[in-house]
Amino acid sequence: MKATTRLAAVISLASLFPLAALAADSKGSIEVTHWWTSAGESAAMDVLRNQVKADGFTWKDNAVAGGGGAAAMTVLKTRAVSGNPPGAAQIKGPDIQDWGQLGLLTEDGLDDVAKSEGWDKLLSPTVAKIVQYDGHYVAVPFNIHRVNWLWINPEAFKKAGIAKAPTTLDELFAAADKLKAAGIIPIAHGDQPWQNSTVFEDIVLAVMGPEGYNKAFVQLDQKTLTGADMAKSFAALKKLTGYMDPNRGPQDWNQATAQVIQGKAGMQAMGDWAKSEWSNAKKVAGKDYQCVPFPGTAGSYTYNVDSLAMFKVKDEGTVAAQKDVAKIALGTHFQTVFNQNKGSIPVRNDIDMKQFDECAQASAKDFAEASKGDGAQPSMAHNMATNLAVQGAVFDTVNAFISDKNADPAKAAQQLGAAIKAAQ
Ligand code: BGC
């Protein structure tokens, strides 16, 4: 049988035995597309998987490896185009609006859960807006991640004779020099597009502050994108990449985290999902590792809200499973245990943060403070600020800049402006 014929046969057989029918005792089944595949992320996801199963539903895991989710989004688009979307998928930020506009997300499927569970009171207006389309909840939010963190191995700092965590870009470079002199990789990193842009957005925030960051990545203001401070940000990025392992390649973010955990590297600039790896390695915040705002960004908070969007499906069992997932995800127990594992803070506003470690407590406090003014900003690198086309334009420009040792920072700023204009 030819491969295509075999595939067609499999598809038609599968349609005779839908998943719900296969699982005899199940109340319904739900397939979930996500990218939580590192050890720490997977441990966090287990909390949901186990509860959904305990509630009598069948969980079909569609995990697509690849930090930041680009690979998962490609799989999701293919599935949606072929008329076979999963019941739920990890979709975030403005992208939720795009999927809603395509008419592919549930219309009022979560409204009854949201009403009975009191989501309007539990969620901040910023978060509620992100997960609604056309006035209806179409996704359930899980958490708030902070992106602008720096993770430090204190033993490595001690060996290198560094007395305190850096608080400015200059102090960061000075610490990196000392680590290098001590034979330790100063900054652990993997050259994947989203990791490069995570570091870049940290630097833009440090150089321009939250207002400049907003002008660049939220308002997409051409003057800011092509201006002197953007050139300065590219120059700082170039300097910082000089402190990364020259043989690093496109390693995964959690492999870079492992280098810091093992003391091979001294620091990593990464969002607080990195903490899931430290927790998974049984390391204690404040003792075995230190978390500080990315140097130069204290007082600002780049947020990244994970959410599962629910697709429009006909199968009643799947609809019931979607409601179950939504109810669990915003429940008190899940919000506590999941976020302790994931490294993020609860999205519910009534959880006692005393149950969390010092990094999470600092994150909650800083988010509350930053939200009073302009300090809280949506992460560009993590799909919260722009649509994926604009984000792709930033990723491409930053990648091209990093891979060309002779690239000129002022020219890169011009290129960034042009690439974003073309993507809009
Ligand atoms: C997600 C996190 C995830 C990280 C690494 C981010 O975009 O929001 O939940 O842990 O990517 O995969």
XYZ file of C-alpha atoms and ligand atoms in Angstrom:
436
model
C 0.000 0.000 0.000
C 1.356 3.434 -0.927
C 2.127 5.757 2.009
C -0.664 8.189 1.080
C -3.218 5.387 0.738
C -2.080 3.985 4.082
C -2.538 7.414 5.665
C -6.019 7.792 4.138
C -6.938 4.348 5.461
C -5.714 5.238 8.935
C -7.683 8.494 8.879
C -10.894 6.791 7.796
C -10.449 4.045 10.404
C -9.787 6.684 13.044
C -12.990 8.464 12.113
C -14.922 5.226 12.693
C -13.518 5.003 16.215
C -13.357 8.467 17.675
C -11.214 8.740 20.759
C -14.165 9.117 23.128
C -15.564 5.791 21.941
C -12.244 4.031 22.447
C -12.037 5.005 26.089
C -15.073 3.057 27.280
C -15.392 4.600 30.744
C -14.467 8.110 29.773
C -16.889 11.016 30.120
C -15.224 12.527 27.090
C -11.808 13.142 25.677
C -9.673 16.176 25.038
C -6.547 16.535 22.983
C -4.253 19.288 24.203
C -1.513 20.856 22.066
C 1.258 22.431 24.140
C 5.019 22.804 24.401
C 5.649 22.056 28.039
C 8.173 19.290 27.537
C 11.176 20.092 29.743
C 11.392 18.057 32.958
C 10.151 20.952 35.101
C 7.407 21.998 32.667
C 6.216 18.441 32.304
C 6.036 17.992 36.084
C 3.823 21.095 36.211
C 1.613 19.835 33.384
C 1.202 16.489 35.191
C -0.850 18.316 37.800
C -3.450 19.119 35.129
C -3.223 15.827 33.245
C -3.753 13.841 36.450
C -6.705 15.916 37.624
C -8.484 15.739 34.245
C -8.044 11.949 34.274
C -9.218 11.756 37.899
C -12.351 13.652 36.836
C -13.093 10.823 34.407
C -11.949 12.333 31.117
C -9.414 11.023 28.623
C -6.411 13.278 28.083
C -4.679 13.031 24.733
C -1.321 14.724 24.988
C -0.095 16.553 21.899
C 3.199 17.853 23.262
C 5.393 19.516 20.637
C 8.935 20.103 21.913
C 10.479 23.519 21.392
C 10.721 26.311 23.940
C 8.739 29.461 23.194
C 6.208 27.423 21.207
C 7.074 28.172 17.559
C 7.091 24.463 16.637
C 3.800 23.874 18.474
C 2.203 26.776 16.586
C 3.267 25.271 13.252
C 1.671 21.962 14.205
C -1.464 23.747 15.367
C -1.838 25.683 12.106
C -1.489 22.510 10.063
C -4.102 20.801 12.220
C -6.497 23.739 11.964
C -6.070 24.084 8.189
C -6.910 20.414 7.743
C -10.083 20.878 9.802
C -8.792 18.804 12.675
C -7.921 21.145 15.542
C -7.348 19.766 19.043
C -9.852 20.488 21.814
C -7.433 22.882 23.485
C -4.117 24.495 22.607
C -1.544 26.696 24.260
C -2.215 30.037 22.552
C -1.305 33.354 24.102
C -1.778 37.086 23.919
C -2.934 38.848 20.730
C -2.741 35.532 18.907
C -5.932 34.508 20.736
C -7.731 37.361 18.952
C -6.452 36.149 15.576
C -7.722 32.611 16.192
C -11.016 34.061 17.449
C -11.400 36.122 14.284
C -10.957 32.999 12.203
C -14.046 31.670 13.963
C -12.196 28.590 15.203
C -12.459 29.100 18.962
C -15.386 28.230 21.196
C -17.999 30.970 21.217
C -19.639 30.717 24.616
C -18.281 27.354 25.778
C -16.492 28.719 28.837
C -18.934 31.418 29.891
C -20.897 29.224 32.296
C -17.691 28.042 34.015
C -16.409 31.623 34.185
C -19.673 32.749 35.728
C -20.029 29.989 38.292
C -16.350 30.249 39.289
C -16.378 34.067 39.409
C -13.542 34.646 36.927
C -14.427 38.329 36.513
C -13.551 38.919 40.163
C -10.561 36.586 40.308
C -8.665 37.891 37.285
C -7.069 41.273 36.746
C -8.752 43.240 33.920
C -5.524 43.003 31.863
C -5.556 39.210 32.011
C -9.340 38.887 31.521
C -9.087 40.955 28.337
C -6.324 38.751 26.925
C -8.360 35.556 27.252
C -11.644 36.965 25.933
C -12.741 37.320 22.353
C -15.828 39.307 21.455
C -16.802 39.544 25.111
C -16.607 35.790 25.771
C -13.957 33.787 27.575
C -12.333 31.623 24.893
C -9.219 30.602 26.834
C -8.329 29.810 30.406
C -5.279 31.613 31.835
C -2.848 29.607 33.976
C -0.260 31.915 35.386
C 1.833 35.025 35.148
C 5.447 34.494 34.165
C 7.993 37.262 34.523
C 10.423 37.335 31.638
C 13.018 39.888 32.832
C 14.907 37.707 35.286
C 18.574 36.855 35.685
C 19.413 33.471 37.264
C 22.658 33.237 39.178
C 24.759 30.396 40.557
C 26.174 31.879 43.815
C 28.981 29.295 43.988
C 30.203 30.371 40.549
C 30.013 34.011 41.660
C 32.024 33.176 44.771
C 34.703 31.363 42.763
C 34.949 34.374 40.444
C 35.143 36.812 43.377
C 31.903 38.635 42.564
C 30.490 40.222 45.690
C 26.920 40.985 44.621
C 24.359 40.433 41.928
C 24.612 42.971 39.073
C 21.964 45.701 38.993
C 23.027 47.598 35.844
C 24.234 46.543 32.413
C 27.742 47.750 33.288
C 27.753 45.643 36.457
C 26.542 42.709 34.385
C 29.477 43.071 31.995
C 31.896 43.465 34.928
C 30.572 40.264 36.553
C 30.826 38.487 33.196
C 34.476 39.543 32.886
C 35.247 38.042 36.297
C 33.477 34.780 35.502
C 35.390 34.536 32.229
C 38.691 35.123 34.018
C 37.773 32.311 36.446
C 37.222 29.914 33.531
C 33.429 29.833 33.913
C 31.038 30.503 31.007
C 29.607 33.898 32.027
C 26.191 33.526 30.360
C 24.449 30.282 29.482
C 22.349 30.573 26.342
C 21.054 28.714 23.311
C 20.939 30.455 19.945
C 17.294 29.770 19.200
C 15.351 32.730 17.769
C 13.050 33.139 20.783
C 15.937 32.882 23.260
C 17.877 35.543 21.358
C 14.880 37.859 21.385
C 14.185 37.177 25.058
C 17.629 38.567 25.875
C 17.150 41.390 23.386
C 13.869 42.542 24.917
C 15.524 42.503 28.369
C 18.230 44.786 27.014
C 15.748 47.130 25.316
C 13.895 47.385 28.633
C 17.169 48.159 30.434
C 18.248 50.766 27.889
C 14.894 52.472 27.217
C 12.844 51.792 30.333
C 9.217 50.610 30.201
C 7.965 53.607 28.208
C 10.569 53.175 25.481
C 9.929 49.426 25.472
C 6.224 50.091 25.008
C 6.856 52.516 22.155
C 9.066 49.953 20.441
C 7.221 46.689 20.902
C 3.617 47.660 21.623
C 3.124 50.869 19.648
C 5.679 49.791 17.005
C 6.749 53.409 16.771
C 9.172 53.794 13.856
C 11.183 56.592 15.495
C 11.861 54.413 18.541
C 12.522 51.293 16.501
C 15.150 52.995 14.362
C 16.475 55.501 16.923
C 19.727 55.920 18.836
C 18.563 53.925 21.884
C 17.677 50.971 19.676
C 21.180 51.116 18.177
C 22.530 51.244 21.749
C 20.459 48.145 22.589
C 21.890 46.244 19.631
C 25.402 47.297 20.678
C 24.741 45.979 24.219
C 23.365 42.756 22.743
C 26.556 42.318 20.761
C 28.628 42.852 23.907
C 26.518 40.390 25.879
C 26.689 37.641 23.259
C 30.490 37.956 23.522
C 30.147 36.478 27.028
C 28.235 33.429 25.839
C 29.912 30.108 25.068
C 31.198 30.433 21.458
C 30.368 26.740 20.926
C 26.837 27.040 22.292
C 24.769 26.356 19.151
C 20.987 26.288 19.280
C 20.741 24.401 22.574
C 17.412 24.320 24.425
C 16.812 26.849 27.194
C 16.696 24.103 29.817
C 20.111 22.795 28.704
C 21.413 26.315 29.303
C 19.699 26.318 32.716
C 21.426 23.004 33.479
C 24.802 24.633 32.782
C 24.078 27.212 35.486
C 22.720 24.581 37.886
C 25.934 22.564 37.437
C 28.115 25.663 37.864
C 29.563 25.407 34.344
C 28.018 28.812 33.703
C 27.394 31.672 36.110
C 24.186 33.292 34.824
C 21.223 32.909 32.497
C 18.831 35.614 31.308
C 15.531 33.747 31.103
C 11.918 33.937 32.215
C 10.903 32.232 35.433
C 9.995 28.935 33.771
C 13.772 28.425 34.288
C 12.915 28.057 37.959
C 10.986 24.876 37.138
C 14.328 23.276 36.245
C 15.970 24.457 39.458
C 13.003 23.128 41.484
C 13.075 19.878 39.585
C 16.778 19.534 40.487
C 15.732 20.032 44.144
C 17.527 23.376 44.413
C 16.296 26.023 46.797
C 15.737 29.674 45.842
C 17.923 32.092 47.792
C 20.286 29.300 48.849
C 21.339 27.279 45.808
C 20.474 29.980 43.309
C 19.576 33.619 43.110
C 16.920 35.320 41.016
C 17.228 39.057 40.372
C 15.590 41.357 37.841
C 17.585 41.514 34.630
C 20.176 44.263 35.344
C 18.778 47.700 34.681
C 15.140 46.585 34.735
C 14.227 46.527 38.448
C 10.819 48.160 38.805
C 9.712 46.910 35.385
C 8.017 43.612 34.733
C 7.646 41.940 31.345
C 4.694 39.625 31.763
C 3.835 36.451 29.938
C 0.485 34.804 30.632
C 0.135 31.173 29.603
C -3.316 30.088 28.522
C -5.123 27.204 26.890
C -7.564 28.301 24.192
C -10.566 26.070 23.522
C -11.506 25.210 19.957
C -15.023 24.992 18.572
C -15.861 21.289 18.651
C -19.053 19.323 18.145
C -18.373 16.323 20.360
C -20.263 16.792 23.644
C -17.717 14.799 25.620
C -14.956 17.109 24.427
C -17.004 20.191 25.298
C -17.482 18.763 28.800
C -13.736 18.078 29.028
C -12.949 21.661 27.954
C -15.107 22.965 30.787
C -13.416 20.583 33.206
C -9.933 21.774 32.152
C -11.023 25.403 32.538
C -12.494 24.775 35.973
C -9.421 22.918 37.227
C -6.927 25.423 35.808
C -8.338 28.363 37.728
C -9.056 26.359 40.866
C -7.203 27.239 44.093
C -5.379 23.919 44.370
C -4.152 23.899 40.790
C -3.143 27.548 40.861
C -0.953 26.812 43.865
C 0.631 23.494 42.963
C 0.990 24.128 39.233
C 2.636 27.511 39.720
C 4.959 26.210 42.436
C 6.150 23.673 39.867
C 6.128 25.981 36.854
C 8.049 28.917 38.329
C 5.272 31.420 37.630
C 2.831 33.132 39.991
C -0.916 32.460 40.201
C -3.203 34.398 37.913
C -5.894 34.267 40.618
C -5.674 37.231 42.930
C -6.635 35.423 46.139
C -3.811 32.891 46.584
C -1.634 33.157 49.694
C 1.896 33.792 48.409
C 3.426 32.592 51.710
C 3.242 29.098 50.227
C 5.680 30.158 47.497
C 9.460 30.592 47.464
C 11.221 33.940 47.612
C 11.493 34.359 43.826
C 7.738 33.921 43.402
C 7.027 36.233 46.326
C 9.282 38.891 44.796
C 7.574 38.371 41.440
C 4.085 38.875 42.918
C 5.190 41.991 44.788
C 6.977 43.448 41.764
C 3.999 42.735 39.480
C 1.638 44.536 41.833
C 4.017 47.516 42.071
C 4.789 47.654 38.346
C 1.082 47.438 37.483
C 0.401 50.689 39.339
C 2.216 52.647 36.623
C 3.792 51.797 33.267
C 6.179 49.207 34.707
C 4.244 46.117 33.640
C 4.732 45.477 29.938
C 3.729 42.549 27.711
C 6.613 40.368 26.557
C 7.316 40.673 22.847
C 9.409 37.498 22.692
C 6.612 35.490 24.336
C 3.714 36.477 22.076
C 2.130 38.971 24.445
C 2.837 42.271 22.685
C 2.378 41.803 18.952
C 0.963 39.344 16.475
C 3.231 36.530 15.308
C 4.129 38.232 12.006
C 5.595 41.280 13.756
C 7.274 39.089 16.338
C 8.793 37.066 13.478
C 10.234 40.269 11.991
C 11.965 41.045 15.303
C 13.225 37.477 15.666
C 14.700 37.500 12.140
C 16.451 40.847 12.582
C 17.902 39.892 15.965
C 19.082 36.503 14.667
C 20.736 37.999 11.617
C 22.455 40.546 13.864
C 23.772 37.916 16.271
C 25.036 35.602 13.564
C 26.970 38.337 11.751
C 30.000 39.263 13.844
C 30.492 42.455 11.805
C 26.879 43.621 11.967
C 26.449 47.325 12.655
C 24.077 48.224 15.550
C 22.751 51.423 13.902
C 22.046 49.561 10.674
C 20.317 46.787 12.640
C 17.953 49.359 14.161
C 17.063 50.593 10.652
C 16.529 47.008 9.547
C 14.291 46.352 12.558
C 12.081 49.307 11.663
C 11.826 48.216 8.030
C 11.134 44.562 8.886
C 8.358 45.499 11.305
C 6.809 47.911 8.821
C 6.721 45.173 6.196
C 5.118 42.712 8.643
C 2.346 45.075 9.803
C 5.965 29.915 27.851
C 6.381 29.163 29.078
C 7.398 28.115 28.668
C 8.555 28.763 27.943
C 9.627 27.800 27.498
C 7.169 30.473 27.132
O 6.781 31.139 25.969
O 5.104 30.968 28.185
O 5.280 28.562 29.683
O 7.828 27.436 29.823
O 8.051 29.420 26.779
O 9.125 26.814 26.709
